CSV table of C-alpha atoms in Angstrom, one decimal:
chain,number,residue,atom,x,y,z
A,1,MET,CA,-0.1,-0.2,0.1
A,2,ALA,CA,1.1,3.3,-1.0
A,3,ILE,CA,1.2,6.9,1.3
A,4,LEU,CA,0.6,9.6,-0.8
A,5,LYS,CA,0.8,13.2,1.0
A,6,VAL,CA,-0.5,16.4,-1.4
A,7,ILE,CA,1.2,19.8,-0.9
A,8,GLU,CA,-0.4,23.2,-2.6
A,9,VAL,CA,1.8,25.4,-4.6
A,10,LEU,CA,1.7,28.6,-6.2
A,11,ALA,CA,3.3,29.7,-9.5
A,12,ASN,CA,3.6,31.9,-12.2
A,13,SER,CA,4.9,32.1,-15.7
A,14,GLU,CA,4.8,35.2,-18.3
A,15,LYS,CA,4.3,32.4,-20.9
A,16,GLY,CA,1.2,30.9,-20.2
A,17,TRP,CA,-1.0,28.9,-17.0
A,18,GLU,CA,1.1,25.7,-18.7
A,19,ASP,CA,4.4,27.3,-18.3
A,20,ALA,CA,3.2,28.1,-14.9
A,21,ALA,CA,2.0,24.5,-13.5
A,22,LYS,CA,5.3,23.2,-14.8
A,23,ASN,CA,7.3,25.9,-13.3
A,24,ALA,CA,5.1,24.8,-9.8
A,25,VAL,CA,5.9,21.0,-10.7
A,26,SER,CA,10.0,21.7,-11.1
A,27,GLN,CA,10.0,23.7,-8.3
A,28,ALA,CA,7.9,21.3,-5.9
A,29,SER,CA,10.7,18.1,-7.7
A,30,LYS,CA,13.8,19.9,-6.3
A,31,SER,CA,12.8,18.9,-2.9
A,32,VAL,CA,9.6,16.6,-3.0
A,33,LYS,CA,10.4,13.5,-4.4
A,34,ASN,CA,8.2,10.7,-5.9
A,35,ILE,CA,6.0,13.1,-7.5
A,36,ARG,CA,2.9,11.4,-8.9
A,37,SER,CA,0.3,13.9,-10.2
A,38,VAL,CA,-0.7,17.7,-10.1
A,39,TYR,CA,-3.8,18.9,-10.2
A,40,ILE,CA,-4.8,22.8,-11.1
A,41,ASN,CA,-6.8,23.9,-8.9
A,42,GLU,CA,-7.2,28.0,-9.5
A,43,GLN,CA,-6.2,30.0,-12.3
A,44,SER,CA,-5.5,33.7,-12.5
A,45,ALA,CA,-3.7,36.6,-14.3
A,46,THR,CA,-2.5,40.0,-13.8
A,47,VAL,CA,-3.3,42.4,-16.2
A,48,GLN,CA,-1.2,45.7,-17.2
A,49,ASP,CA,-2.6,48.0,-19.8
A,50,GLY,CA,-5.5,45.3,-21.4
A,51,LYS,CA,-2.7,43.1,-21.7
A,52,ILE,CA,-2.3,39.6,-19.6
A,53,VAL,CA,1.5,40.2,-18.5
A,54,ASP,CA,1.8,37.2,-15.6
A,55,TYR,CA,-0.3,33.6,-15.3
A,56,ARG,CA,-0.6,32.3,-11.8
A,57,VAL,CA,-1.8,28.8,-11.1
A,58,ASN,CA,-2.4,27.3,-7.6
A,59,VAL,CA,-2.0,23.4,-8.1
A,60,LYS,CA,-1.9,21.0,-5.7
A,61,ILE,CA,0.7,18.6,-5.9
A,62,THR,CA,0.3,14.5,-4.9
A,63,PHE,CA,3.7,12.1,-4.2
A,64,GLU,CA,4.6,9.0,-2.8
A,65,VAL,CA,5.9,9.2,0.4
A,66,ASN,CA,8.2,6.2,1.0
């Protein structure tokens, strides 16, 4: 039986939400091993002068605990 843990991570990107999610997993994987899945919980963006300048995601990352 595997024991799984879920953490919540906030990340951003100037490129898009997909890139922001990749950034979240990349950063989390520096200290968390055995990442199994990522769930996009929330998306938002910062707007300046009528244009999106920053994409943000709130993700839940699931990993296996040894």
